[in-house]
Coordinates of N, CA, C and O in Angstrom, one line a residue:
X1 N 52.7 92.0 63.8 CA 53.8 92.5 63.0 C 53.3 93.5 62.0 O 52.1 93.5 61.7
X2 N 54.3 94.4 61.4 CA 53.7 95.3 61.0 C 54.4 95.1 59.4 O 55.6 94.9 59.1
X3 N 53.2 95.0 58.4 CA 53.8 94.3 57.2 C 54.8 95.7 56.3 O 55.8 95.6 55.7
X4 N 53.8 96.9 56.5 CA 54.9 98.4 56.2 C 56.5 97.6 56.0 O 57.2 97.1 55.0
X5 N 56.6 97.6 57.8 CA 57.8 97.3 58.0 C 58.8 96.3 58.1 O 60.0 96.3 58.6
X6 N 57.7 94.8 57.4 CA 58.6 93.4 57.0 C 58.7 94.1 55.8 O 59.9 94.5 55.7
X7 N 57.8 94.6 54.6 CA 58.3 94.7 53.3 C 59.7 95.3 53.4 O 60.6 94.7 52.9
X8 N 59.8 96.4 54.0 CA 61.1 97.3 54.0 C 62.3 96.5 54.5 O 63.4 96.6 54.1
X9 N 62.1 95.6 55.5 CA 63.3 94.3 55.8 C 63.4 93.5 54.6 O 64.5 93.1 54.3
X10 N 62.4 93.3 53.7 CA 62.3 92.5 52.5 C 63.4 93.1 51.3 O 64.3 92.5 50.7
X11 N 62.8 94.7 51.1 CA 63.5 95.3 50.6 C 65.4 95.4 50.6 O 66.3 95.6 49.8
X12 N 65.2 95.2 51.9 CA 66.9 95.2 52.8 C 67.6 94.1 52.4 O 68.6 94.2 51.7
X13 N 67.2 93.2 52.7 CA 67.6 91.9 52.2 C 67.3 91.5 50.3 O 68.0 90.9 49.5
X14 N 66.5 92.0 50.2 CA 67.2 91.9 48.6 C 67.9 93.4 47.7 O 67.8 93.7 46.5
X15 N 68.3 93.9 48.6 CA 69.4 94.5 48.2 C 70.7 94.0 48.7 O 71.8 94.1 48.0
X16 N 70.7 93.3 50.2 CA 71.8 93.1 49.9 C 72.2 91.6 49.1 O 73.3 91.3 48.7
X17 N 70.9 90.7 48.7 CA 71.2 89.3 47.8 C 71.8 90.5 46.5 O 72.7 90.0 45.9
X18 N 71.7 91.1 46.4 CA 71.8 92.1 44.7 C 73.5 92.9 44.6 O 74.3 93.2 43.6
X19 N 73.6 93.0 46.4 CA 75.3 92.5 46.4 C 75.8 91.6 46.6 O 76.7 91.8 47.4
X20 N 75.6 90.3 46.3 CA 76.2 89.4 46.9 C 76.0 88.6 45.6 O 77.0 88.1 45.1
X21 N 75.2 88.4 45.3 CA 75.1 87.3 43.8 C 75.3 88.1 42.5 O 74.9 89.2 42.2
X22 N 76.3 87.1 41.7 CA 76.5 87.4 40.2 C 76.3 86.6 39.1 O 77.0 86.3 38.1
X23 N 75.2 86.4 39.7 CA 74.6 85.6 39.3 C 73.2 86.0 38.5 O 72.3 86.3 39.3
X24 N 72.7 86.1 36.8 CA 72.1 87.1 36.2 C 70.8 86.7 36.5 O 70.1 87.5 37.1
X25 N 70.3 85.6 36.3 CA 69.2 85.4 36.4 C 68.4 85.3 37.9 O 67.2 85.4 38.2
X26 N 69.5 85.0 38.4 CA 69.0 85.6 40.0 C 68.7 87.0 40.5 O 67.9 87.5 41.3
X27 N 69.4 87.2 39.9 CA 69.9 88.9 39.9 C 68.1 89.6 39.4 O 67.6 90.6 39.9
X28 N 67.4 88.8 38.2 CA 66.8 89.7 38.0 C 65.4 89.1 38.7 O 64.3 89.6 38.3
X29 N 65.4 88.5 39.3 CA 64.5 87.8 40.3 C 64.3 88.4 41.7 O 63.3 88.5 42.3
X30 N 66.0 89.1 42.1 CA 65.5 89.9 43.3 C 65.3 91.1 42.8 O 64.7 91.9 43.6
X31 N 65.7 91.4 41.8 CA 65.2 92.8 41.2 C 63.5 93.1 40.8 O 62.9 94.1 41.0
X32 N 62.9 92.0 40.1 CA 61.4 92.0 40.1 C 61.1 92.1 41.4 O 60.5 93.2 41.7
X33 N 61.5 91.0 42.4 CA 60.7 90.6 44.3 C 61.0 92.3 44.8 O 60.3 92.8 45.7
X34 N 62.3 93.1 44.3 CA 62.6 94.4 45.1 C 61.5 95.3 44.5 O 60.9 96.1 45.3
X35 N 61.2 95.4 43.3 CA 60.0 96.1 42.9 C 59.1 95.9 43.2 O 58.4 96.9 43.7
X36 N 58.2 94.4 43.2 CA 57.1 94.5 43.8 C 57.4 94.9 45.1 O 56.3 95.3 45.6
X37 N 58.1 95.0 45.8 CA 57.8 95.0 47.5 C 57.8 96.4 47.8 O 57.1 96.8 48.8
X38 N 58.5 97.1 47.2 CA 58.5 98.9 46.8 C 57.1 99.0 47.0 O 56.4 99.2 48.0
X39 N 56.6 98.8 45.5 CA 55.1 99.0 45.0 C 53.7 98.6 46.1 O 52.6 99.0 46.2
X40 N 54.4 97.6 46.9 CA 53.6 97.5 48.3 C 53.6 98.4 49.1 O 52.8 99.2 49.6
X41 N 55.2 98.1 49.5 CA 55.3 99.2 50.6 C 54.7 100.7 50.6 O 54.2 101.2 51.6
X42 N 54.8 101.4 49.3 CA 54.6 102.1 49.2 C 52.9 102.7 49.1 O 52.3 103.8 49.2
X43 N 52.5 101.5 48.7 CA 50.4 101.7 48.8 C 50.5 101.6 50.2 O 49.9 102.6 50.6
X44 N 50.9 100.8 51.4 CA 50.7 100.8 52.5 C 51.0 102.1 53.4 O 50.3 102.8 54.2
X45 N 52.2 102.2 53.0 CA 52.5 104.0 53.7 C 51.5 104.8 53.2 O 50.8 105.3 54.0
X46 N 51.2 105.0 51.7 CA 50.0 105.9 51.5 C 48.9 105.5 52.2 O 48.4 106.5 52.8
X47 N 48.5 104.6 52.4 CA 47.9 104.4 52.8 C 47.3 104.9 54.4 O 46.4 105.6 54.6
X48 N 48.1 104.2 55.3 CA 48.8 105.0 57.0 C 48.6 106.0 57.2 O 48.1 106.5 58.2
X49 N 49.3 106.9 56.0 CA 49.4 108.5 56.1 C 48.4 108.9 56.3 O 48.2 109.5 57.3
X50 N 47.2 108.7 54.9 CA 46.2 109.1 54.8 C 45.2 108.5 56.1 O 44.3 109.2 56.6
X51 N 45.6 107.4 56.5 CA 44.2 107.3 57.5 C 45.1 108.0 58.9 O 44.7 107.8 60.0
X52 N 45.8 108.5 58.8 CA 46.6 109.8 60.0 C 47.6 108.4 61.0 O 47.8 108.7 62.2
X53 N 47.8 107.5 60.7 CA 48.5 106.4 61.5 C 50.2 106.4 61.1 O 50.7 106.3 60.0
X54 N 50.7 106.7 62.1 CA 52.0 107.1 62.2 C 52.9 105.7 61.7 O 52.7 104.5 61.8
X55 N 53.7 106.5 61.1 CA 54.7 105.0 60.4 C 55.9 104.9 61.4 O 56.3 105.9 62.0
X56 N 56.4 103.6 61.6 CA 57.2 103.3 61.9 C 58.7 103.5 61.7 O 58.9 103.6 60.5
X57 N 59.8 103.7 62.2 CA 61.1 104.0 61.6 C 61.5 102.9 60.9 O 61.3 101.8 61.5
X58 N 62.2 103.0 59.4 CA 61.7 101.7 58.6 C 63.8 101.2 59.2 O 64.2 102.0 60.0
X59 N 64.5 100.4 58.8 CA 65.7 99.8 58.8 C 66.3 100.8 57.8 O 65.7 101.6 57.1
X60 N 67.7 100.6 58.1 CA 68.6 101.7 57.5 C 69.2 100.9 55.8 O 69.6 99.7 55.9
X61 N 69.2 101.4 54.8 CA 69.4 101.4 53.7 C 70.7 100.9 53.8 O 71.6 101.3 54.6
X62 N 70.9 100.0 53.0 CA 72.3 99.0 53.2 C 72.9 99.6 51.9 O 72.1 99.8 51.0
X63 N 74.4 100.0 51.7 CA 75.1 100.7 50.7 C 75.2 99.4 49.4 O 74.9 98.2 49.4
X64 N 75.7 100.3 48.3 CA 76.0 99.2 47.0 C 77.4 98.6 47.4 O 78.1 99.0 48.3
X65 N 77.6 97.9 46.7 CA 79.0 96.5 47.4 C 79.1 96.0 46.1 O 78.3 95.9 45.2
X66 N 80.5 95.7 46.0 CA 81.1 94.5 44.8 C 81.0 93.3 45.0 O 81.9 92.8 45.7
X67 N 80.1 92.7 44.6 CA 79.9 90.8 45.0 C 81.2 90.0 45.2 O 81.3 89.2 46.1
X68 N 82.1 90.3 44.4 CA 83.5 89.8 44.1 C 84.4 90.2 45.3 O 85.4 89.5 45.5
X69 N 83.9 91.3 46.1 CA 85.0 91.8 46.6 C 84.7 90.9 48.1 O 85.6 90.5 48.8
X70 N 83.2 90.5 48.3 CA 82.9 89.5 49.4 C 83.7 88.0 49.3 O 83.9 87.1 48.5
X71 N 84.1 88.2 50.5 CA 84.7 86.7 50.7 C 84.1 85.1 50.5 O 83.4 84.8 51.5
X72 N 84.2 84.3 49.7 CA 83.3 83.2 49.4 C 82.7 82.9 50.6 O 81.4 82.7 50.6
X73 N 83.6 82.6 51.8 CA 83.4 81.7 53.2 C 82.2 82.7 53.8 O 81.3 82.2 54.3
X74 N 82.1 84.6 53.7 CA 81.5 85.2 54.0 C 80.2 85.7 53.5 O 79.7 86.6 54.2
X75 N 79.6 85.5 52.5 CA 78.2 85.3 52.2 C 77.4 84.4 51.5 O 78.0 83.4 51.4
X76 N 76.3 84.3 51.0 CA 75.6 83.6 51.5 C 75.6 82.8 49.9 O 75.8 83.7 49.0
X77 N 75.6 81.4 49.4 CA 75.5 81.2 48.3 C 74.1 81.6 47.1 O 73.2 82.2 47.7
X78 N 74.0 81.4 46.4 CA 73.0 81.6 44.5 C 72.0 80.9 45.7 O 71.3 81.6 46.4
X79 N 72.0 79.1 45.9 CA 71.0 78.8 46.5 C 70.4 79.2 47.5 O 69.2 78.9 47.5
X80 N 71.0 79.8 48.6 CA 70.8 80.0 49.9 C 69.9 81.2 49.6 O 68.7 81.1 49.8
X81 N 70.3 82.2 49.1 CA 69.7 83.7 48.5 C 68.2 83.0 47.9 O 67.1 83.4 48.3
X82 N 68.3 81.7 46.8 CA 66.9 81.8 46.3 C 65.8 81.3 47.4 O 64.6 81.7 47.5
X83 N 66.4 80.4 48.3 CA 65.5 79.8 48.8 C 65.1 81.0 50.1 O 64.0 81.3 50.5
X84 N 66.0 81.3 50.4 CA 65.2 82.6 51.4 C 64.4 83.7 50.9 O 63.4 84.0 51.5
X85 N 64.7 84.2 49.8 CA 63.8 84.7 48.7 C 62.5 84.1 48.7 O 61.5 84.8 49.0
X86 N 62.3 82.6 48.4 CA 61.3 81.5 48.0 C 60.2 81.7 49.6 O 59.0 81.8 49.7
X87 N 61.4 81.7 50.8 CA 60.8 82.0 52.0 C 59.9 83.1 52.2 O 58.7 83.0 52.7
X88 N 60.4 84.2 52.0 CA 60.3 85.4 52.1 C 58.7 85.8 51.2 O 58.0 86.8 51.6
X89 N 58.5 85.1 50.3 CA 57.5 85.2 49.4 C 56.3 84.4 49.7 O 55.3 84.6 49.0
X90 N 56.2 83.3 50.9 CA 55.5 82.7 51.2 C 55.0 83.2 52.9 O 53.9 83.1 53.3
X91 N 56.1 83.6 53.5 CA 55.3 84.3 54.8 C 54.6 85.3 54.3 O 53.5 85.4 54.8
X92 N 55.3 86.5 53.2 CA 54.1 87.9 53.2 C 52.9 87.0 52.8 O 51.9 87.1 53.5
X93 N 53.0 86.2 51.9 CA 52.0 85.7 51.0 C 50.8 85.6 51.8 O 49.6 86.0 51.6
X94 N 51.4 84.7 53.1 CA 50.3 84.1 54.2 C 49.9 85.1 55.2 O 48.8 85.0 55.6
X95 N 50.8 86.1 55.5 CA 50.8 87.8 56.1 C 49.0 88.3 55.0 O 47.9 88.5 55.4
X96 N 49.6 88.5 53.8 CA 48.6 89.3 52.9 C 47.0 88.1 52.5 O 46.0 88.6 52.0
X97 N 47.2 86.6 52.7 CA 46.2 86.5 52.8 C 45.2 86.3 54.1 O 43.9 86.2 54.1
X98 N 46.0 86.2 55.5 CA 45.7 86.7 56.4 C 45.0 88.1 56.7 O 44.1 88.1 57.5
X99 N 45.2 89.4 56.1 CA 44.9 90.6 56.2 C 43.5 90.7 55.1 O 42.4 91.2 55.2
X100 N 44.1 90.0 54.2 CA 42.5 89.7 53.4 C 41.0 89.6 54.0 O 40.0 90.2 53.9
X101 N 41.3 88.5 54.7 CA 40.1 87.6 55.0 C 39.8 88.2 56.4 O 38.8 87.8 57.0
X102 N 40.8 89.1 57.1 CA 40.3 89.5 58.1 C 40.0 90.2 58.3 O 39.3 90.4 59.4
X103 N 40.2 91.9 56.9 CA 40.2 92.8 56.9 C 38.6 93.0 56.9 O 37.8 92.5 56.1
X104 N 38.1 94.2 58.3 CA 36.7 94.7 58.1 C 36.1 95.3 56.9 O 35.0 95.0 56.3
X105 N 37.5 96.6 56.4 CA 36.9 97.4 55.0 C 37.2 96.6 53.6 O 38.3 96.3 53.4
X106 N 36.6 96.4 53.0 CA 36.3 95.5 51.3 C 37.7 96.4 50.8 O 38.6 95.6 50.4
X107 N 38.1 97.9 50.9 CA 39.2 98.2 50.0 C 39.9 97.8 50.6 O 40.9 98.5 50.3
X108 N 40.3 97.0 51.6 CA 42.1 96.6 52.1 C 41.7 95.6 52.2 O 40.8 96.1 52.9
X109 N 41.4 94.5 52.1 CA 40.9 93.6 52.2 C 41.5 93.4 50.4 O 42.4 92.8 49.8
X110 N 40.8 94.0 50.1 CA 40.9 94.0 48.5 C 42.2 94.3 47.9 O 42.4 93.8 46.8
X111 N 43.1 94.9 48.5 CA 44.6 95.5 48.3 C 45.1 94.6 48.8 O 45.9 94.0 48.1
X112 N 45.0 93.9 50.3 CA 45.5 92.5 50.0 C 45.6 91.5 49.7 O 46.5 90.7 49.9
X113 N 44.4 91.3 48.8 CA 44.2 90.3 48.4 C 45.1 90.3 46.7 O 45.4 89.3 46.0
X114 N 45.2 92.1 46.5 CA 46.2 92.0 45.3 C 47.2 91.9 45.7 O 47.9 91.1 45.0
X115 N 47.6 92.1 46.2 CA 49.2 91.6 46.8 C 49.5 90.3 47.0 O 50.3 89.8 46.2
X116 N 48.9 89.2 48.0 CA 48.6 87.9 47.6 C 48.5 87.6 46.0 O 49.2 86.6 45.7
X117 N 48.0 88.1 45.1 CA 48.1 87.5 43.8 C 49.1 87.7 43.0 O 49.6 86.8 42.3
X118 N 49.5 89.1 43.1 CA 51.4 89.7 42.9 C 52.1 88.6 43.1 O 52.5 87.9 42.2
X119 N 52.4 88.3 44.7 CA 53.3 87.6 45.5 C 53.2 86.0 44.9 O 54.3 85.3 44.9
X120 N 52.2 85.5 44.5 CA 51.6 83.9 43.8 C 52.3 83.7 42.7 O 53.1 82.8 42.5
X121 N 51.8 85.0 41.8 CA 52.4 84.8 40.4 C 54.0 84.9 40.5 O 54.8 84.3 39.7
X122 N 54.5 85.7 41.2 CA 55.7 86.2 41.6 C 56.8 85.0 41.7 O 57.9 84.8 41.1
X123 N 56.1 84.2 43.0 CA 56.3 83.0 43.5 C 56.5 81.3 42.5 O 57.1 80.3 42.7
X124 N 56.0 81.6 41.8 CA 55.7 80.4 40.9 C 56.8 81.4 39.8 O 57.4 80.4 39.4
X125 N 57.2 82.1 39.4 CA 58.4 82.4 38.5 C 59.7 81.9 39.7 O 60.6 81.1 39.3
X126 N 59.7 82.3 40.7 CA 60.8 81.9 41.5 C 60.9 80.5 41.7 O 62.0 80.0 41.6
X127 N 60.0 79.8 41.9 CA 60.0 78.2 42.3 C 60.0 77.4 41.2 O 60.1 76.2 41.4
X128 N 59.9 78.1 39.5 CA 60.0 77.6 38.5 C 61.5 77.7 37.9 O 61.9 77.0 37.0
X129 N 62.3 78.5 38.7 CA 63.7 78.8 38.3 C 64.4 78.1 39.1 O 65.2 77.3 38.6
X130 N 64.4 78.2 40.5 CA 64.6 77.3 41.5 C 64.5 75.7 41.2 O 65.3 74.8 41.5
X131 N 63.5 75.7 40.6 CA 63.8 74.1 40.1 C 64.5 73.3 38.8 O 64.9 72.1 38.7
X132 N 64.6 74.4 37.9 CA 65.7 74.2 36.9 C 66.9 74.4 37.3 O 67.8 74.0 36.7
X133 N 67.0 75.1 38.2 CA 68.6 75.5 38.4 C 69.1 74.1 40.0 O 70.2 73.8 40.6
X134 N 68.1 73.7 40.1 CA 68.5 72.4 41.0 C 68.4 73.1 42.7 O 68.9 72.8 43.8
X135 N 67.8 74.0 42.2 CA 68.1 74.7 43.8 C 66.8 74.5 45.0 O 66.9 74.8 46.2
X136 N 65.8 73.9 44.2 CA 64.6 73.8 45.0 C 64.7 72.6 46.0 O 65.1 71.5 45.8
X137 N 64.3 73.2 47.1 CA 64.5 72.0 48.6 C 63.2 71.3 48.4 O 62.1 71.8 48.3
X138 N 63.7 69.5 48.4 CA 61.9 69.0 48.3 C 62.8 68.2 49.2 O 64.0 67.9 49.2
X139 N 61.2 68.0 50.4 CA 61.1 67.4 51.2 C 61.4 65.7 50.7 O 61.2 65.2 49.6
X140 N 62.1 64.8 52.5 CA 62.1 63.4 52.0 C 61.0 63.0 50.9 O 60.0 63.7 50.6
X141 N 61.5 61.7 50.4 CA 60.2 60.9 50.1 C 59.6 59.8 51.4 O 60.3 59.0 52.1
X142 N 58.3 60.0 51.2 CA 58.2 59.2 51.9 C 57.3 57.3 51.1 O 56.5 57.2 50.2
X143 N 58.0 56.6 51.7 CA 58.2 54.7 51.2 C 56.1 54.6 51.9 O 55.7 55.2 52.9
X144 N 55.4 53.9 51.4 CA 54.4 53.2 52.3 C 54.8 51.9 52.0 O 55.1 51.3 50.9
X145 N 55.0 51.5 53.4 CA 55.4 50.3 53.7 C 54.7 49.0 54.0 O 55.1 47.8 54.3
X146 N 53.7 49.3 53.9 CA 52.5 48.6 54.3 C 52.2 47.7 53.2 O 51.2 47.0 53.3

């Protein structure tokens, strides 16, 4: 998979959570997650360019929208948006520390490994709000019965 081109799906999808929730504090959670993933995406394409490696055609930019004007039954709820967010922050995470440890050159290697730390700290503001706001999914408990 080409991470260029998950960030820019990343990007897509939190624009469209950015129409769809009016919800403020959410709101500025996909607005940080939309900047950092900019700021990635964007070292990666420099990146590509400069080593002469052709980019991909990235997804088509989704227009601005009135959250209000969406039908309740038709998108996605406050929780549903954090927790795919929550998702979304843990596959690159495992994407960028995979690229880390596998990368041959020390400087990409090294650029992912900042991105992995971005994405951590990033992550722990989201899963810290997620859980005050009651929205965090925790697994059963499990009983020892023994």
């Amino acid at each position: 998979m080409d991470i260029s081109f998950l960030l820019q799906d990343i990007i897509n999808y939190e624009n469209v959570a950015l129409n769809t929730s009016t919800d403020k504090e959410l709101i500025e959670l996909f607005e940080e997650g939309r900047t950092i993933a900019r700021s990635h995406e964007k070292q990666l394409t420099d990146l590509l360019k400069q080593e002469g490696i052709p980019l991909p055609d990235g997804p088509q930019a989704k227009p601005l929208s009135e959250p209000n004007a969406i039908p309740t039954g038709a998108k996605f709820t406050d929780k549903e948006l954090a927790n795919a967010l929550a998702i979304n922050i843990a596959y690159v995470a495992t994407l960028c520390a995979q690229a880390s440890i596998q990368s041959l050159r020390s400087d990409i290697g090294l650029m992912f490994f900042k991105f992995l730390a971005e994405k951590t700290m990033f992550g722990t503001k989201v899963k810290t709000t997620m859980h005050k706001r009651g929205w965090l999914k925790l697994p059963p408990l499990i009983y020892n019965l023994v």
